[in-house]
Amino acid sequence: MGMGDRLTRMEPDLTALDAYLDDAGVDGYLLDADSEVSDQYYLSGFDAPDPFITLYDGDTHLLFPRSLEFGRAKRESRAETVERYVDFDHQSKVDEYGPDEAVSHVLADFLAAYDVDSVAVPPRFPLRTADSLRERGVDVSADTDGIVTEIRATKTETEVDYVRTAQRANEAAMEAAESLLEASDIAEDETLEVDGETLTSERVKEEIEVTLLRHGCSLDETIVACGADAADPHDSGSGPLVAHEPVIIDIFPKDKATKYHADMTRTFVKGEPSETVREWYDLTERAMEAAFDALEPGATGADVHDAVCDVYEDAGEPTLRDDDRTETGFIHSTGHGVGLDVHELPRLAPNGGELEPGHIVTIEPGLYDPAVGGVRIEDIAVVTADGYENLTEYEIQFVV
Amino acid sequence: MGMGDRLTRMEPDLTALDAYLDDAGVDGYLLDADSEVSDQYYLSGFDAPDPFITLYDGDTHLLFPRSLEFGRAKRESRAETVERYVDFDHQSKVDEYGPDEAVSHVLADFLAAYDVDSVAVPPRFPLRTADSLRERGVDVSADTDGIVTEIRATKTETEVDYVRTAQRANEAAMEAAESLLEASDIAEDETLEVDGETLTSERVKEEIEVTLLRHGCSLDETIVACGADAADPHDSGSGPLVAHEPVIIDIFPKDKATKYHADMTRTFVKGEPSETVREWYDLTERAMEAAFDALEPGATGADVHDAVCDVYEDAGEPTLRDDDRTETGFIHSTGHGVGLDVHELPRLAPNGGELEPGHIVTIEPGLYDPAVGGVRIEDIAVVTADGYENLTEYEIQFVV
């Protein structure tokens, strides 16, 4: 296993965490996770593939099971102190209690060393760690949304630049994909061809992913979905691409140097879109405009989502707001925060809270029906003091 | 967000889970996670980016917050039943209890629908979900290692083939990297050059990752570490590669179609390695042989790890077994299971349990010292009825 490339890390503003601990009346905030869990990476400032402990009590303290990460953590992390199980008599505790229970004694001694008797933890904190600390007399309470996750929603200028850089790479990849579609010919069976070879979802994804790699980005998945595949927003697509049908391309890379993401979707048609798809596309562009008109500090994510639902419902399209069982129409939320996670707070959804300057969000209305296909358009923007700045420079083009 | 490509999924053998539930005297096993958590993907047979609930009570039942995944889950998952919050009067519960508490009432009703009053959960099950279910009177207990994680350690023939396929891609990537080193020249400042350009860790990583993409694999990270970087097993490496110093290349890709991983490490020197590095390399090859000699069903992971520690300690090299505070020498475990996770059970480590046919493990001894650099050699093998089969076909070559 290996770690992320080094980066000039931004220092998080944790005053909201200090206030949270005061209000909750607890001694500290505790994490037990590897740094794939973004709260852990954000609070510890350290990148490790295996779970470790972070305690925040005004200062940041790290605890590692082994010595392996010790030296690097002292060099790279933002913690005031870095310790190991061995620093808390781990072996003698193993001899006395066995390997499993020993860990809870090490953790309890670690907390006691900082006079921490009570901790708040995120909602997805590991149950076994919590129960074992409770057995040792530590008060462990899970918060609702995760205060660190909430803090992460508001980006510094440095973080906005990280996302902007990832978005430039994203646009280079979208350009490579659109160029493939433009360069394609329509075969007799209406599948697309490039240089006499059938153009598949897999081929376009490979072009996108190689382009992202060349730009220092990695990604788990890309969506290049045509026809019925495109009617399922979570179907990544497969097989030949077909003329006259919408092709949804949704790219959400992670910049390997900073670990921050970008996110963008375009829908293209090679050939002649049907009347329905044309209407869907126009409606979705209008829904996107309505969302951006509503996007400003003080508005809620629910307001922005409602603006999109209004456009679709006024045109007679089904939405989850109107029918919470529908599987066609506008069947997802309007958008989500983007940062260390590609899906994070805030929500542009029925339960979306108040928007603040520094929130980075996607705006991604769409319509879906297996009988027709799917249309989705997605930009990424940052909420500013007086509205928003669209971080997306890629044009919105439909027929290629 | 998008999902993994479709695959011909293998059906897990869950008889051990049935036995576990009987022994524990609980009604079911419960997961609350997205399918990045491999236990969730394995038990549900479903790939989703957002957390969902899986209940196993002899049959498998899925519960989704929204309708978005509903259709695809019915088509693609291995579950007997697929339901949504809305199927348990979610909205009326939100009106009565508020959005947060409503979820715990939905979950409790979902469990009650299958007469489940008590559940076992994995150690990293989300605390908030557990506490909220306990408030509803459900008995929730975390198991130690995670029974599904334990079951996943033993691979079917299909899973072994998945890893074998990923390993072939891994070897193509290693070949591309080794070829770059072979083709390089040594500049006056002893950095490596290719076509007059300095050969960096980043350049070799890009070559590796593009090769993996062309072979249908993705990866989060690759290690190409030279000099002091190589002395830290979790430093991925950066900057120019230097002649006469060991370069550790550790590649652990995921096959995108199957989600199964491979893992391999080689250490190369361009030019003339120092005497110490030569000794380390020979020692590490002998440690590897000793590990494979010990690798068979009935032996424990601890036995295999001890065989490696014996070789190193007999040669006077520090090990964590000998000194649990050392930061030089052999400072990690001998190996780990590989499958849906690149790090999974079994452990080839001091606490490693009994090995069984079908276990896929890495053997990766190594020596590290910032003053010297690092040497690591890693193969991947499957434990068989009468020993093991090495799944690695890539030769072990040192000086290129």
Short mmCIF file of N, CA, C and O in Angstrom, two decimals, chain A residues 1-6 32-33 49-50 67-72 75 84 86-87 100 121 123-128 130-131 134 142-144 205-206 209-210 213-214 220-221 223 229 232-236 238 250 252 256 324-325 327 331 342-343, chain B residues 1-6 32-33 49-51 67-70 72 75 84 86-87 100 121 123-128 130-131 134 140 142-144 205-206 209-210 213-214 220-221 223 229 232-236 238 250 252 256 324-325 327 331 342-343:
data_model
loop_
_atom_site.label_atom_id
_atom_site.label_comp_id
_atom_site.label_asym_id
_atom_site.label_seq_id
_atom_site.Cartn_x
_atom_site.Cartn_y
_atom_site.Cartn_z
N MET A 1 0.84 -1.20 0.00
CA MET A 1 0.00 0.00 0.00
C MET A 1 0.87 1.25 0.00
O MET A 1 1.98 1.24 0.48
N GLY A 2 0.36 2.31 -0.51
CA GLY A 2 1.15 3.54 -0.57
C GLY A 2 0.29 4.74 -0.27
O GLY A 2 -0.94 4.65 -0.18
N MET A 3 0.93 5.84 -0.08
CA MET A 3 0.25 7.05 0.35
C MET A 3 0.12 8.04 -0.78
O MET A 3 0.74 7.92 -1.81
N GLY A 4 -0.71 9.05 -0.55
CA GLY A 4 -0.86 10.11 -1.53
C GLY A 4 0.43 10.89 -1.67
O GLY A 4 1.26 10.88 -0.77
N ASP A 5 0.59 11.53 -2.81
CA ASP A 5 1.76 12.38 -2.97
C ASP A 5 1.68 13.51 -1.95
O ASP A 5 0.61 13.90 -1.52
N ARG A 6 2.84 14.03 -1.60
CA ARG A 6 2.85 15.12 -0.63
C ARG A 6 2.18 16.35 -1.22
O ARG A 6 2.14 16.56 -2.42
N ASP A 32 -11.56 7.31 14.66
CA ASP A 32 -10.88 6.02 14.49
C ASP A 32 -11.16 5.59 13.06
O ASP A 32 -12.22 5.05 12.76
N ALA A 33 -10.23 5.89 12.15
CA ALA A 33 -10.45 5.64 10.73
C ALA A 33 -9.13 5.76 9.98
O ALA A 33 -8.17 6.36 10.48
N PRO A 49 -3.08 4.33 5.14
CA PRO A 49 -4.04 3.38 4.59
C PRO A 49 -4.75 2.54 5.65
O PRO A 49 -5.77 1.93 5.37
N ASP A 50 -4.18 2.51 6.86
CA ASP A 50 -4.78 1.70 7.92
C ASP A 50 -5.34 2.62 9.00
O ASP A 50 -4.84 3.72 9.21
N SER A 67 4.62 1.04 14.71
CA SER A 67 5.64 2.07 14.53
C SER A 67 5.75 2.50 13.08
O SER A 67 6.38 3.52 12.77
N LEU A 68 5.10 1.73 12.17
CA LEU A 68 5.32 1.92 10.74
C LEU A 68 5.12 3.37 10.31
O LEU A 68 5.92 3.93 9.57
N GLU A 69 4.03 4.01 10.79
CA GLU A 69 3.70 5.37 10.34
C GLU A 69 4.33 6.44 11.21
O GLU A 69 4.17 7.63 10.95
N PHE A 70 5.03 6.01 12.27
CA PHE A 70 5.43 6.94 13.34
C PHE A 70 6.28 8.10 12.81
O PHE A 70 5.94 9.27 12.96
N GLY A 71 7.37 7.75 12.12
CA GLY A 71 8.29 8.79 11.66
C GLY A 71 7.62 9.73 10.66
O GLY A 71 7.73 10.95 10.78
N ARG A 72 6.89 9.17 9.71
CA ARG A 72 6.25 9.99 8.68
C ARG A 72 5.17 10.88 9.31
O ARG A 72 5.02 12.06 8.96
N ARG A 75 6.67 13.85 10.79
CA ARG A 75 7.12 14.79 9.77
C ARG A 75 5.94 15.49 9.08
O ARG A 75 5.96 16.68 8.85
N ARG A 84 2.33 5.80 19.82
CA ARG A 84 2.06 4.44 19.37
C ARG A 84 1.51 3.62 20.52
O ARG A 84 1.72 3.97 21.68
N VAL A 86 2.75 1.07 21.64
CA VAL A 86 3.88 0.66 22.48
C VAL A 86 4.18 1.72 23.55
O VAL A 86 4.72 1.39 24.60
N ASP A 87 3.78 2.96 23.29
CA ASP A 87 4.00 4.02 24.28
C ASP A 87 3.03 3.93 25.46
O ASP A 87 3.13 4.70 26.42
N ASP A 100 -7.28 -8.44 21.96
CA ASP A 100 -8.45 -7.64 21.59
C ASP A 100 -8.77 -6.61 22.67
O ASP A 100 -8.83 -5.41 22.39
N VAL A 121 -18.07 11.85 18.83
CA VAL A 121 -17.53 11.13 17.66
C VAL A 121 -18.50 11.29 16.50
O VAL A 121 -19.68 11.59 16.71
N PRO A 123 -21.04 10.21 13.34
CA PRO A 123 -22.10 9.19 13.35
C PRO A 123 -21.62 7.82 12.91
O PRO A 123 -22.16 6.80 13.39
N ARG A 124 -20.60 7.75 12.07
CA ARG A 124 -20.14 6.45 11.56
C ARG A 124 -18.89 5.98 12.29
O ARG A 124 -18.16 5.12 11.80
N PHE A 125 -18.66 6.50 13.48
CA PHE A 125 -17.56 6.01 14.32
C PHE A 125 -17.74 4.52 14.60
O PHE A 125 -18.86 4.06 14.81
N PRO A 126 -16.63 3.73 14.62
CA PRO A 126 -16.77 2.27 14.76
C PRO A 126 -17.40 1.87 16.10
O PRO A 126 -16.91 2.25 17.17
N LEU A 127 -18.47 1.07 16.01
CA LEU A 127 -19.21 0.67 17.21
C LEU A 127 -18.33 -0.04 18.23
O LEU A 127 -18.39 0.23 19.43
N ARG A 128 -17.46 -0.94 17.74
CA ARG A 128 -16.68 -1.74 18.69
C ARG A 128 -15.74 -0.86 19.52
O ARG A 128 -15.61 -1.05 20.73
N ALA A 130 -16.25 2.28 20.24
CA ALA A 130 -17.08 3.05 21.17
C ALA A 130 -17.50 2.20 22.36
O ALA A 130 -17.34 2.61 23.52
N ASP A 131 -18.00 0.99 22.10
CA ASP A 131 -18.45 0.13 23.20
C ASP A 131 -17.30 -0.24 24.13
O ASP A 131 -17.46 -0.27 25.35
N ARG A 134 -16.57 2.67 26.32
CA ARG A 134 -17.63 2.80 27.32
C ARG A 134 -17.38 1.81 28.46
O ARG A 134 -17.57 2.15 29.64
N ALA A 142 -22.28 9.98 19.71
CA ALA A 142 -22.18 10.25 18.27
C ALA A 142 -22.97 11.50 17.93
O ALA A 142 -24.11 11.65 18.37
N ASP A 143 -22.35 12.42 17.16
CA ASP A 143 -23.14 13.58 16.72
C ASP A 143 -23.91 13.22 15.45
O ASP A 143 -23.78 12.12 14.91
N THR A 144 -24.73 14.17 14.98
CA THR A 144 -25.72 13.82 13.95
C THR A 144 -25.11 13.80 12.55
O THR A 144 -25.05 12.77 11.90
N LYS A 205 -14.50 5.80 -21.88
CA LYS A 205 -14.03 5.88 -20.49
C LYS A 205 -12.51 5.80 -20.44
O LYS A 205 -11.86 6.54 -19.69
N GLU A 206 -11.93 4.90 -21.24
CA GLU A 206 -10.48 4.76 -21.22
C GLU A 206 -9.82 6.06 -21.65
O GLU A 206 -8.85 6.52 -21.03
N GLU A 209 -10.07 8.48 -18.79
CA GLU A 209 -9.24 8.16 -17.62
C GLU A 209 -7.75 8.34 -17.91
O GLU A 209 -7.00 8.81 -17.05
N VAL A 210 -7.34 8.02 -19.11
CA VAL A 210 -5.93 8.26 -19.47
C VAL A 210 -5.66 9.76 -19.46
O VAL A 210 -4.63 10.22 -18.96
N LEU A 213 -5.28 10.88 -15.89
CA LEU A 213 -3.98 10.46 -15.34
C LEU A 213 -2.88 11.41 -15.82
O LEU A 213 -2.02 11.82 -15.03
N ARG A 214 -2.91 11.75 -17.11
CA ARG A 214 -1.89 12.65 -17.65
C ARG A 214 -1.96 14.01 -16.97
O ARG A 214 -1.01 14.77 -17.00
N ASP A 220 -12.19 6.59 -9.46
CA ASP A 220 -12.67 5.22 -9.30
C ASP A 220 -13.53 4.82 -10.48
O ASP A 220 -13.54 3.67 -10.88
N GLU A 221 -14.26 5.78 -11.03
CA GLU A 221 -15.33 5.43 -11.94
C GLU A 221 -15.65 6.62 -12.82
O GLU A 221 -15.42 7.76 -12.44
N ILE A 223 -18.83 7.78 -15.78
CA ILE A 223 -20.10 7.39 -16.40
C ILE A 223 -20.10 7.82 -17.86
O ILE A 223 -19.92 9.00 -18.17
N ASP A 229 -29.16 2.57 -20.35
CA ASP A 229 -28.17 2.77 -19.28
C ASP A 229 -28.26 4.18 -18.71
O ASP A 229 -28.15 4.40 -17.50
N ASP A 232 -30.57 5.32 -15.80
CA ASP A 232 -30.23 5.03 -14.41
C ASP A 232 -29.03 5.89 -14.02
O ASP A 232 -27.91 5.64 -14.48
N PRO A 233 -29.24 6.92 -13.20
CA PRO A 233 -28.15 7.86 -12.90
C PRO A 233 -26.91 7.19 -12.31
O PRO A 233 -25.83 7.77 -12.32
N HIS A 234 -27.04 5.98 -11.77
CA HIS A 234 -25.90 5.30 -11.18
C HIS A 234 -25.40 4.14 -12.03
O HIS A 234 -24.63 3.30 -11.57
N ASP A 235 -25.84 4.07 -13.29
CA ASP A 235 -25.32 3.06 -14.21
C ASP A 235 -24.16 3.69 -14.96
O ASP A 235 -24.32 4.73 -15.59
N SER A 236 -22.99 3.07 -14.89
CA SER A 236 -21.81 3.71 -15.50
C SER A 236 -21.77 3.52 -17.01
O SER A 236 -20.98 4.16 -17.69
N SER A 238 -22.16 0.75 -20.57
CA SER A 238 -21.33 -0.29 -21.19
C SER A 238 -21.82 -0.54 -22.61
O SER A 238 -22.96 -0.22 -22.95
N ASP A 250 -20.38 11.73 -17.24
CA ASP A 250 -20.26 12.30 -15.90
C ASP A 250 -18.88 11.93 -15.37
O ASP A 250 -18.57 10.75 -15.21
N PHE A 252 -15.83 12.67 -12.47
CA PHE A 252 -15.62 13.24 -11.12
C PHE A 252 -14.26 12.80 -10.58
O PHE A 252 -14.16 11.94 -9.71
N LYS A 256 -4.63 13.96 -7.48
CA LYS A 256 -3.85 13.09 -6.60
C LYS A 256 -2.97 13.88 -5.64
O LYS A 256 -2.70 13.43 -4.53
N ASP A 324 -42.90 10.36 -4.21
CA ASP A 324 -41.65 9.82 -3.66
C ASP A 324 -41.42 8.36 -4.06
O ASP A 324 -40.47 7.72 -3.59
N ARG A 325 -42.29 7.82 -4.94
CA ARG A 325 -42.06 6.46 -5.43
C ARG A 325 -41.69 6.43 -6.92
O ARG A 325 -41.45 5.36 -7.48
N GLU A 327 -39.93 6.31 -10.40
CA GLU A 327 -38.63 5.83 -10.87
C GLU A 327 -38.28 6.46 -12.22
O GLU A 327 -37.30 6.10 -12.86
N ILE A 331 -35.24 12.14 -10.52
CA ILE A 331 -35.25 11.12 -9.45
C ILE A 331 -34.02 11.20 -8.56
O ILE A 331 -33.67 10.22 -7.89
N VAL A 342 -16.31 13.33 -3.09
CA VAL A 342 -17.02 13.78 -4.28
C VAL A 342 -18.50 14.00 -3.95
O VAL A 342 -19.19 14.76 -4.63
N HIS A 343 -18.96 13.39 -2.87
CA HIS A 343 -20.30 13.63 -2.30
C HIS A 343 -20.12 14.09 -0.87
O HIS A 343 -19.73 13.28 -0.01
N MET B 1 -21.65 10.51 -9.57
CA MET B 1 -21.09 9.23 -9.10
C MET B 1 -21.55 8.09 -9.99
O MET B 1 -22.61 8.14 -10.57
N GLY B 2 -20.75 7.09 -10.09
CA GLY B 2 -21.11 5.97 -10.96
C GLY B 2 -20.70 4.65 -10.33
O GLY B 2 -19.96 4.61 -9.35
N MET B 3 -21.17 3.58 -10.93
CA MET B 3 -20.97 2.25 -10.35
C MET B 3 -19.93 1.47 -11.13
O MET B 3 -19.55 1.83 -12.22
N GLY B 4 -19.50 0.41 -10.55
CA GLY B 4 -18.54 -0.47 -11.22
C GLY B 4 -19.18 -1.11 -12.44
O GLY B 4 -20.41 -1.20 -12.54
N ASP B 5 -18.34 -1.52 -13.37
CA ASP B 5 -18.87 -2.24 -14.52
C ASP B 5 -19.52 -3.53 -14.03
O ASP B 5 -19.14 -4.08 -13.00
N ARG B 6 -20.49 -4.01 -14.80
CA ARG B 6 -21.16 -5.25 -14.39
C ARG B 6 -20.19 -6.42 -14.45
O ARG B 6 -19.23 -6.41 -15.21
N ASP B 32 -24.45 -1.47 7.53
CA ASP B 32 -24.87 -0.13 7.13
C ASP B 32 -23.64 0.53 6.54
O ASP B 32 -22.78 1.04 7.27
N ALA B 33 -23.50 0.48 5.22
CA ALA B 33 -22.28 0.97 4.56
C ALA B 33 -22.53 1.10 3.07
O ALA B 33 -23.47 0.50 2.53
N PRO B 49 -22.77 3.90 -4.31
CA PRO B 49 -21.82 4.85 -3.73
C PRO B 49 -22.26 5.41 -2.39
O PRO B 49 -21.44 5.97 -1.66
N ASP B 50 -23.55 5.29 -2.06
CA ASP B 50 -24.05 5.84 -0.81
C ASP B 50 -24.45 4.69 0.12
O ASP B 50 -24.83 3.61 -0.35
N PRO B 51 -24.37 4.92 1.44
CA PRO B 51 -24.66 3.83 2.39
C PRO B 51 -26.07 3.28 2.23
O PRO B 51 -27.02 4.01 1.95
N SER B 67 -35.29 6.04 -3.75
CA SER B 67 -35.71 5.15 -4.84
C SER B 67 -34.63 5.00 -5.90
O SER B 67 -34.71 4.12 -6.76
N LEU B 68 -33.59 5.86 -5.82
CA LEU B 68 -32.61 5.95 -6.90
C LEU B 68 -32.01 4.59 -7.27
O LEU B 68 -31.88 4.25 -8.45
N GLU B 69 -31.65 3.79 -6.26
CA GLU B 69 -30.97 2.51 -6.53
C GLU B 69 -31.95 1.36 -6.67
O GLU B 69 -31.53 0.22 -6.92
N PHE B 70 -33.24 1.64 -6.47
CA PHE B 70 -34.23 0.58 -6.29
C PHE B 70 -34.26 -0.39 -7.48
O PHE B 70 -34.05 -1.59 -7.35
N ARG B 72 -32.18 -0.81 -10.04
CA ARG B 72 -30.91 -1.50 -10.32
C ARG B 72 -30.63 -2.56 -9.27
O ARG B 72 -30.15 -3.66 -9.59
N ARG B 75 -32.47 -5.62 -10.05
CA ARG B 75 -31.87 -6.34 -11.19
C ARG B 75 -30.55 -6.98 -10.84
O ARG B 75 -30.26 -8.12 -11.21
N ARG B 84 -37.34 0.28 0.26
CA ARG B 84 -36.93 1.67 0.44
C ARG B 84 -37.54 2.22 1.72
O ARG B 84 -38.53 1.69 2.22
N VAL B 86 -39.41 4.62 1.92
CA VAL B 86 -40.80 4.97 1.65
C VAL B 86 -41.73 3.78 1.88
O VAL B 86 -42.91 3.95 2.18
N ASP B 87 -41.17 2.56 1.79
CA ASP B 87 -41.99 1.36 2.03
C ASP B 87 -42.28 1.17 3.52
O ASP B 87 -43.03 0.26 3.89
N ASP B 100 -34.13 13.00 11.52
CA ASP B 100 -33.04 12.18 12.05
C ASP B 100 -33.58 10.96 12.79
O ASP B 100 -33.23 9.82 12.46
N VAL B 121 -23.14 -7.23 14.26
CA VAL B 121 -22.64 -6.27 13.27
C VAL B 121 -21.12 -6.30 13.27
O VAL B 121 -20.51 -6.73 14.25
N PRO B 123 -17.20 -4.88 13.49
CA PRO B 123 -16.62 -3.97 14.50
C PRO B 123 -16.69 -2.50 14.11
O PRO B 123 -16.81 -1.65 14.98
N ARG B 124 -16.71 -2.21 12.81
CA ARG B 124 -16.71 -0.81 12.38
C ARG B 124 -18.11 -0.36 11.96
O ARG B 124 -18.27 0.65 11.25
N PHE B 125 -19.13 -1.07 12.41
CA PHE B 125 -20.52 -0.66 12.17
C PHE B 125 -20.73 0.74 12.75
O PHE B 125 -20.22 1.06 13.82
N PRO B 126 -21.50 1.61 12.05
CA PRO B 126 -21.67 2.99 12.51
C PRO B 126 -22.33 3.10 13.89
O PRO B 126 -23.42 2.56 14.10
N LEU B 127 -21.65 3.82 14.79
CA LEU B 127 -22.14 3.93 16.17
C LEU B 127 -23.54 4.51 16.23
O LEU B 127 -24.40 4.03 16.97
N ARG B 128 -23.79 5.56 15.43
CA ARG B 128 -25.08 6.24 15.56
C ARG B 128 -26.23 5.29 15.20
O ARG B 128 -27.26 5.28 15.86
N ALA B 130 -26.22 2.05 15.45
CA ALA B 130 -26.33 1.06 16.52
C ALA B 130 -27.06 1.65 17.73
O ALA B 130 -28.01 1.04 18.25
N ASP B 131 -26.65 2.83 18.17
CA ASP B 131 -27.28 3.44 19.35
C ASP B 131 -28.75 3.72 19.09
O ASP B 131 -29.61 3.54 19.98
N ARG B 134 -30.63 0.54 19.35
CA ARG B 134 -30.73 0.14 20.77
C ARG B 134 -31.85 0.93 21.45
O ARG B 134 -32.61 0.38 22.24
N VAL B 140 -27.94 -4.96 19.65
CA VAL B 140 -26.89 -4.81 18.64
C VAL B 140 -25.53 -5.11 19.26
O VAL B 140 -25.13 -4.44 20.22
N ALA B 142 -21.32 -5.93 18.38
CA ALA B 142 -20.25 -5.92 17.38
C ALA B 142 -19.38 -7.15 17.55
O ALA B 142 -18.97 -7.48 18.66
N ASP B 143 -19.09 -7.86 16.46
CA ASP B 143 -18.17 -9.00 16.57
C ASP B 143 -16.73 -8.49 16.44
O ASP B 143 -16.48 -7.31 16.22
N THR B 144 -15.77 -9.39 16.62
CA THR B 144 -14.39 -8.95 16.81
C THR B 144 -13.71 -8.63 15.49
O THR B 144 -13.31 -7.50 15.23
N LYS B 205 5.38 6.38 -12.34
CA LYS B 205 4.02 6.09 -11.87
C LYS B 205 3.00 6.27 -12.99
O LYS B 205 2.09 5.46 -13.16
N GLU B 206 3.18 7.36 -13.76
CA GLU B 206 2.23 7.62 -14.84
C GLU B 206 2.27 6.47 -15.85
O GLU B 206 1.23 5.99 -16.29
N GLU B 209 0.42 3.55 -14.33
CA GLU B 209 -1.02 3.72 -14.19
C GLU B 209 -1.73 3.72 -15.54
O GLU B 209 -2.82 3.17 -15.68
N VAL B 210 -1.09 4.30 -16.55
CA VAL B 210 -1.68 4.26 -17.89
C VAL B 210 -1.73 2.81 -18.37
O VAL B 210 -2.73 2.35 -18.94
N LEU B 213 -4.61 1.11 -16.68
CA LEU B 213 -5.90 1.51 -17.27
C LEU B 213 -6.14 0.77 -18.58
O LEU B 213 -7.25 0.28 -18.82
N ARG B 214 -5.10 0.67 -19.39
CA ARG B 214 -5.25 -0.02 -20.68
C ARG B 214 -5.60 -1.49 -20.45
O ARG B 214 -6.14 -2.15 -21.35
N ASP B 220 -5.57 3.54 -6.64
CA ASP B 220 -5.51 4.81 -5.94
C ASP B 220 -4.09 5.34 -5.92
O ASP B 220 -3.88 6.55 -5.93
N GLU B 221 -3.12 4.42 -5.87
CA GLU B 221 -1.78 4.85 -5.54
C GLU B 221 -0.79 3.81 -6.05
O GLU B 221 -1.13 2.64 -6.21
N ILE B 223 3.60 2.95 -5.62
CA ILE B 223 4.84 3.34 -4.96
C ILE B 223 6.00 3.18 -5.93
O ILE B 223 6.23 2.10 -6.47
N ASP B 229 13.16 8.02 0.48
CA ASP B 229 11.73 7.72 0.32
C ASP B 229 11.47 6.23 0.50
O ASP B 229 10.50 5.81 1.13
N ASP B 232 10.81 4.38 3.85
CA ASP B 232 9.49 4.45 4.49
C ASP B 232 8.51 3.64 3.63
O ASP B 232 8.15 4.06 2.54
N PRO B 233 8.10 2.45 4.13
CA PRO B 233 7.27 1.56 3.30
C PRO B 233 5.98 2.21 2.81
O PRO B 233 5.38 1.73 1.86
N HIS B 234 5.54 3.31 3.47
CA HIS B 234 4.30 3.95 3.06
C HIS B 234 4.52 5.29 2.38
O HIS B 234 3.60 6.08 2.21
N ASP B 235 5.78 5.56 1.97
CA ASP B 235 6.05 6.76 1.18
C ASP B 235 5.95 6.38 -0.29
O ASP B 235 6.61 5.45 -0.73
N SER B 236 5.11 7.07 -1.05
CA SER B 236 4.89 6.65 -2.44
C SER B 236 6.01 7.12 -3.35
O SER B 236 6.08 6.69 -4.49
N SER B 238 8.75 10.44 -4.74
CA SER B 238 8.61 11.63 -5.58
C SER B 238 9.99 12.08 -6.02
O SER B 238 10.99 11.74 -5.39
N ASP B 250 6.05 -0.76 -6.02
CA ASP B 250 4.99 -1.57 -5.40
C ASP B 250 3.68 -1.19 -6.08
O ASP B 250 3.25 -0.04 -6.00
N PHE B 252 -0.42 -2.19 -6.78
CA PHE B 252 -1.55 -2.97 -6.22
C PHE B 252 -2.87 -2.53 -6.85
O PHE B 252 -3.67 -1.85 -6.25
N LYS B 256 -11.22 -3.40 -12.58
CA LYS B 256 -12.48 -2.64 -12.49
C LYS B 256 -13.70 -3.52 -12.73
O LYS B 256 -14.77 -3.25 -12.18
N ASP B 324 10.12 -3.70 19.51
CA ASP B 324 8.85 -3.16 18.99
C ASP B 324 8.89 -1.63 18.85
O ASP B 324 7.87 -1.02 18.54
N ARG B 325 10.07 -1.03 19.06
CA ARG B 325 10.19 0.41 18.84
C ARG B 325 11.09 0.74 17.65
O ARG B 325 11.27 1.91 17.30
N GLU B 327 12.64 1.65 14.17
CA GLU B 327 12.14 2.30 12.96
C GLU B 327 13.02 1.96 11.77
O GLU B 327 12.85 2.52 10.68
N ILE B 331 10.28 -3.66 9.44
CA ILE B 331 9.38 -2.86 10.29
C ILE B 331 7.92 -2.99 9.87
O ILE B 331 7.11 -2.11 10.17
N VAL B 342 -7.28 -4.56 -0.79
CA VAL B 342 -5.86 -4.85 -1.05
C VAL B 342 -5.17 -5.26 0.26
O VAL B 342 -4.13 -5.91 0.23
N HIS B 343 -5.76 -4.88 1.39
CA HIS B 343 -5.32 -5.35 2.72
C HIS B 343 -6.51 -6.05 3.37
O HIS B 343 -7.47 -5.37 3.76
#
